[in-house]
Each structure stands twice: as C-alpha cells, then as structure tokens.
C-alpha positions as a printed NumPy array, in Angstrom:
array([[  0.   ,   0.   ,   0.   ],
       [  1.689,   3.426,  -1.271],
       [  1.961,   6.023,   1.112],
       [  0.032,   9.335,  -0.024],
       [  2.057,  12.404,  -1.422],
       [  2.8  ,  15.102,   0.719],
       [  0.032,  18.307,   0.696],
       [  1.018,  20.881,  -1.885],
       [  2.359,  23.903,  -0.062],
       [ -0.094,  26.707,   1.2  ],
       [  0.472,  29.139,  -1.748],
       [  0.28 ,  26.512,  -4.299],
       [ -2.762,  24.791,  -2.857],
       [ -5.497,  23.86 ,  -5.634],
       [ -9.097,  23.231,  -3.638],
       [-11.681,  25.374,  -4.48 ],
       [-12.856,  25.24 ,  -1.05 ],
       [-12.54 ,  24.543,   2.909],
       [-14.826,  21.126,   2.122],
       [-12.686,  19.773,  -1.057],
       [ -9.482,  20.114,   1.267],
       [-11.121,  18.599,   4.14 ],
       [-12.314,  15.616,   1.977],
       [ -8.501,  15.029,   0.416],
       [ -6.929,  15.375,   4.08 ],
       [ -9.363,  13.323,   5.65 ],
       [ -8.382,  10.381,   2.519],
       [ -4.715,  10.669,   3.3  ],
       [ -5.474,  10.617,   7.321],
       [ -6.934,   7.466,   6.591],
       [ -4.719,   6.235,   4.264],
       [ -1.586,   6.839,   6.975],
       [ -3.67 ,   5.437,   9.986],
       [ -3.469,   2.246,   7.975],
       [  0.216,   2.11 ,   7.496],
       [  0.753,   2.722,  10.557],
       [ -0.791,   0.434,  13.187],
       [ -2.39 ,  -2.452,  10.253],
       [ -2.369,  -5.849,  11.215],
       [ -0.088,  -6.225,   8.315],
       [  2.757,  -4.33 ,   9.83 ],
       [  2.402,  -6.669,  13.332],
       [  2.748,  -9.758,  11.099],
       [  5.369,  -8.3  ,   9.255],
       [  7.431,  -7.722,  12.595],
       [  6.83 , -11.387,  14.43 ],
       [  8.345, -12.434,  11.051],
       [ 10.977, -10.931,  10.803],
       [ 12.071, -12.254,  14.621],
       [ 10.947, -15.988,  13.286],
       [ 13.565, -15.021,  10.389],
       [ 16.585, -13.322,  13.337],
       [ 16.112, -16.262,  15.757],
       [ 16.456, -19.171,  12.404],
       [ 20.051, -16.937,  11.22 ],
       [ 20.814, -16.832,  14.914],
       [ 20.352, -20.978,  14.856],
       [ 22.624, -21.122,  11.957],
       [ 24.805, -18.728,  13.319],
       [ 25.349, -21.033,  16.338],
       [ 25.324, -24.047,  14.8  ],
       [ 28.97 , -24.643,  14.506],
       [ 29.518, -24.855,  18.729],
       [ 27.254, -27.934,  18.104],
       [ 29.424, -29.634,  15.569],
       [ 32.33 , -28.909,  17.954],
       [ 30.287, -30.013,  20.81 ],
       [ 29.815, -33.295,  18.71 ],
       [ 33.384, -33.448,  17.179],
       [ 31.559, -33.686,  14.033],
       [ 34.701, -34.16 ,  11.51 ],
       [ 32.53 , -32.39 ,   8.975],
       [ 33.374, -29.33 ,  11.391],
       [ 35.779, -27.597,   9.162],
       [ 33.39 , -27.793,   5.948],
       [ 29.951, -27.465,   7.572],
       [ 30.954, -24.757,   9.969],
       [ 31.986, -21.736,   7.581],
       [ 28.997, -22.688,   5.689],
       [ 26.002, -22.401,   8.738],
       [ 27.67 , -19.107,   9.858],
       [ 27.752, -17.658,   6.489],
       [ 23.94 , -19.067,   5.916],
       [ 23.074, -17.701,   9.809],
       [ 24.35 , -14.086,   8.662],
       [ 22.568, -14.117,   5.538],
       [ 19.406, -14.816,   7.136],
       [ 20.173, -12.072,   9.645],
       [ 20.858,  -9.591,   7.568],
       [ 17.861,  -9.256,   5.538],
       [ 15.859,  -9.395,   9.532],
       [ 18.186,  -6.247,  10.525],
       [ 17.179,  -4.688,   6.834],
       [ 13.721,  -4.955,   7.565],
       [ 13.953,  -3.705,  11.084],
       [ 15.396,  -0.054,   9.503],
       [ 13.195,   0.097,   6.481],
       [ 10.379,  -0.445,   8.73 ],
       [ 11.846,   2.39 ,  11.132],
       [ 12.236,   4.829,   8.261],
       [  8.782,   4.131,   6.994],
       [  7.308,   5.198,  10.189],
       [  8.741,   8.547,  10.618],
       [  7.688,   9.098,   6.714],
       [  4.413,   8.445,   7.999],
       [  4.427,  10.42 ,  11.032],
       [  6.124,  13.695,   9.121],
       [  3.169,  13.314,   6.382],
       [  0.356,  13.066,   8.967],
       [  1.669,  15.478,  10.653],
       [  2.047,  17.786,   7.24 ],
       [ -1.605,  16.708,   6.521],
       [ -2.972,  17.793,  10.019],
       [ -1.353,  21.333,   9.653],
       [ -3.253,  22.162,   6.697],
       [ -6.223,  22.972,   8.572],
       [ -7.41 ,  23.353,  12.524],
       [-10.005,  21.122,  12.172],
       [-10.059,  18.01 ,  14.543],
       [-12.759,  16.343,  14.307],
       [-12.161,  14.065,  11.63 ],
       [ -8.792,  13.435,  12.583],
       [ -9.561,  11.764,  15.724],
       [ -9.757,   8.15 ,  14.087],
       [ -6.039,   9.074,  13.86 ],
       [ -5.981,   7.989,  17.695],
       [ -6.91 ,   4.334,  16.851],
       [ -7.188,   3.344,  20.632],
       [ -7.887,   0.289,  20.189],
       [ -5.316,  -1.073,  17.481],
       [ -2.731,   0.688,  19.878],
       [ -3.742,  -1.369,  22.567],
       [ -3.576,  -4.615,  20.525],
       [ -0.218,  -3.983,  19.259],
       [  0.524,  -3.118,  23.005],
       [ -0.946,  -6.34 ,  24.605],
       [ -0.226,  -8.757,  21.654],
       [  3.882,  -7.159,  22.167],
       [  3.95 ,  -8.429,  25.412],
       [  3.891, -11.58 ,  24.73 ],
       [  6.906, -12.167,  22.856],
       [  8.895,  -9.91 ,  25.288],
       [  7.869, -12.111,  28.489],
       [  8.686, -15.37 ,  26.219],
       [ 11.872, -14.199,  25.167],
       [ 12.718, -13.226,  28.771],
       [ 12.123, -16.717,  29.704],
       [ 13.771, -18.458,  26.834],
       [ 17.34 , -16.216,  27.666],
       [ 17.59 , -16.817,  30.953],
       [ 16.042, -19.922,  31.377],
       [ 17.028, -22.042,  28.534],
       [ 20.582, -19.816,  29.532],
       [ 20.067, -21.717,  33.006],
       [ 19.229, -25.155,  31.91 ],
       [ 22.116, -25.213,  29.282],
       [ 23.999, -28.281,  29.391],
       [ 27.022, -26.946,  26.836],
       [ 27.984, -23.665,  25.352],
       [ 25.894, -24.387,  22.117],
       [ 22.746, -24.838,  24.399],
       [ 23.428, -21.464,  26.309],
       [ 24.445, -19.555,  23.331],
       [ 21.234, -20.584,  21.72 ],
       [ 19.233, -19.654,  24.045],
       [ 20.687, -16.326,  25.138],
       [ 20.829, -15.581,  21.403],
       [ 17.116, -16.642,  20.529],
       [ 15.74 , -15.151,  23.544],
       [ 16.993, -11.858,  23.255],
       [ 16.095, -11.502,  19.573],
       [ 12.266, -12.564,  20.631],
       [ 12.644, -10.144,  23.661],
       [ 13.811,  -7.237,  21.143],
       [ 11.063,  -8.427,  18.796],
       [  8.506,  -7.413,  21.57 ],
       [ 10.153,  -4.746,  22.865],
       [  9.6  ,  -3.134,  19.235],
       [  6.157,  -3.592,  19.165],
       [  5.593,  -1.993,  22.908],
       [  7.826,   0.957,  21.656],
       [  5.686,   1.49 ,  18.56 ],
       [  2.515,   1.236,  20.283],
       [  3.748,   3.577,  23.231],
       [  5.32 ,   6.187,  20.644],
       [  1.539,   6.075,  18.537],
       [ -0.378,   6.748,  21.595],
       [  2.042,   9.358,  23.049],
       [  2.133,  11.409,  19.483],
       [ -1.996,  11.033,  19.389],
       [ -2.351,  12.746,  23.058],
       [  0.445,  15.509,  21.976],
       [ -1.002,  16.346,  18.57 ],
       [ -4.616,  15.635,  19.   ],
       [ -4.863,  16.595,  22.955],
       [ -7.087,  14.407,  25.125],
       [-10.861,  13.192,  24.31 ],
       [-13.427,  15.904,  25.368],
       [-15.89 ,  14.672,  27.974],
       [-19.24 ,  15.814,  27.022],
       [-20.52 ,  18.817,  28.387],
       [-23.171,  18.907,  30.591],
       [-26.968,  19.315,  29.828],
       [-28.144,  22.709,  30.306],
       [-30.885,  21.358,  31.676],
       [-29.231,  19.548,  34.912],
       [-27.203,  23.139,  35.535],
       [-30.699,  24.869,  35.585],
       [-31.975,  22.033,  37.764],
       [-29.044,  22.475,  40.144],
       [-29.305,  25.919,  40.683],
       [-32.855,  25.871,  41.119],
       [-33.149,  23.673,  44.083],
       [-29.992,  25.434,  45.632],
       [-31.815,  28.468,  45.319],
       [-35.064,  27.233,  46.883],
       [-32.536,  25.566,  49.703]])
C-alpha cells in the first residue's frame, strides 16, 4: 500500500474550497492510519524475529558440531555461519526500512494535520484500540523471550545450548520490545497532537436544575 504524497504547499494549494481540502486530508489521514498500526505491519514484525532467531540458529550451529566433534566441522561450519548471517541480515534490513517508513508516515500526517485546525475528523487518527492490541499482543513475545534467555541460559547443558538460548531469547525479547515501543510512541504522538478526548458537556438542563433547588434551599 503506497503512502500518499505530501500536501502541496499553502500558496500553491489547488481546492476550491474549505470542504474539497477537508475531503482530500481526511483520505490521506486514513490512508496513513493504515500504514501505521495495520495488522499487516504486526505480522510483518513477528516475522521478521521468526527469520533473526532461524540466522541466529545457523549462526550457532557450529559450537554444536564442535560439541559433537563432528569431523565435517571444518566444511559445515563456515557454511552455517555464512547461511546464519545471511538470514540475519535481511531481519536487521527490515527492522530499519520499517523504522524509516514510520517517521515518513508520522512527518506526512503530521504535514496533513497542519493544513487545517479542524479536529474532528482526525480523531480516528488515535486508533485506541489497534494501539492497545499492538501493546498487549507485544507483550507476549517480550515475556517469552525473557524466559527463553535466561532460562534455557540456566538449563544449558554446553555452550551451544546457552548460546542458543541467550541468542534466541533476546532476539524474541527485542522483537517485543519493538512492538511496545511502537505502540507507546503512537499513543504518546496522538495525546500531543490531538490533545485528550473531550468529555461531554453537561446538559443545560441539569445546571438549571441544580441551581434551582440550591436556590429554593
């Protein structure tokens, strides 16, 4: 899904009214609420750890021919390392990209948003509940990979065990952490930029009510 294009700039804005440029901004608004918390971007991430912690495997993979004095060592070796760092690489690729694609988004809503005052229909932009998902579904793979580092660490019976574990655990744990981070960073931009939901004001009706009986008390 292609991000939108930036808004033309003030003195070269085309609308022929306040309503046309609402309708456009409101589009893009959508359009980068999408990219930015979508289910497809979650999947994406948990992925890309699957694909850190199988490089990570192969990247270890050698201490376990040593540990069992596998003759095919010197041949086998080289090879798993140099298959464990091409499977890491593309993970670590992925991670950036994904990075750079989020401030794009952020510095386009935020170019989108300036063009008018206008709030209203901007407040899907705080997608509370999709930032809670991404929130609650991220800690998951941060307490698993917690557990898998220092308790597979623990239970290690050789150096290929506890390097696998420490290795695979952390990469889960950062995999988690990533998601909480994006989540927190969403919700904290929404309350900066679009300021805190409005409670609704009261009913003239119960404020006449209320003075009434204090004044006949």
């Amino acid at each position: 899904m292609p991000l939108p294009p930036p808004p033309p700039p003030t003195h070269l804005a085309t609308w022929p009214d306040r309503t046309a440029l609402l309708h456009d901004r409101e589009q893009a608004l959508e359009l980068l609420r999408r990219r930015s918390l979508g289910v497809g971007r979650l999947v994406v991430l948990w992925l890309t750890g699957v694909l850190a912690v199988f490089g990570w495997a192969l990247v270890a993979m050698p201490l376990m021919l040593i540990r069992d004095k596998d003759p095919m060592f010197i041949v086998l070796g080289p090879v798993c390392a140099l298959l464990g760092l091409a499977a890491l690489a593309p993970a670590v690729f992925i991670v950036v990209r994904g990075a750079r694609t989020d401030r794009r988004v952020r510095e386009l809503t935020d170019a989108w948003l300036a063009l008018d005052e206008e709030r209203a229909s901007a407040q899907a932009l705080r997608a509370p509940g999709r930032s809670l998902a991404w929130l609650l579904l991220s800690f998951a793979p941060c307490a698993a990979g917690l557990w898998a580092a220092f308790g597979g660490t623990y239970a290690a019976h050789s150096p290929y065990e506890a390097v696998l574990a420490l290795g695979s655990g952390t990469l889960i744990w950062l995999t988690g952490l990533l998601g909480v981070a994006k989540a927190v960073g969403h919700r904290q931009w929404a309350i900066r930029e679009l300021g805190h939901p409005r409670r609704p004001a009261p009913h003239p009706e119960s404020g006449g009510n209320s003075r009434t009986n204090s004044d006949v008390h």
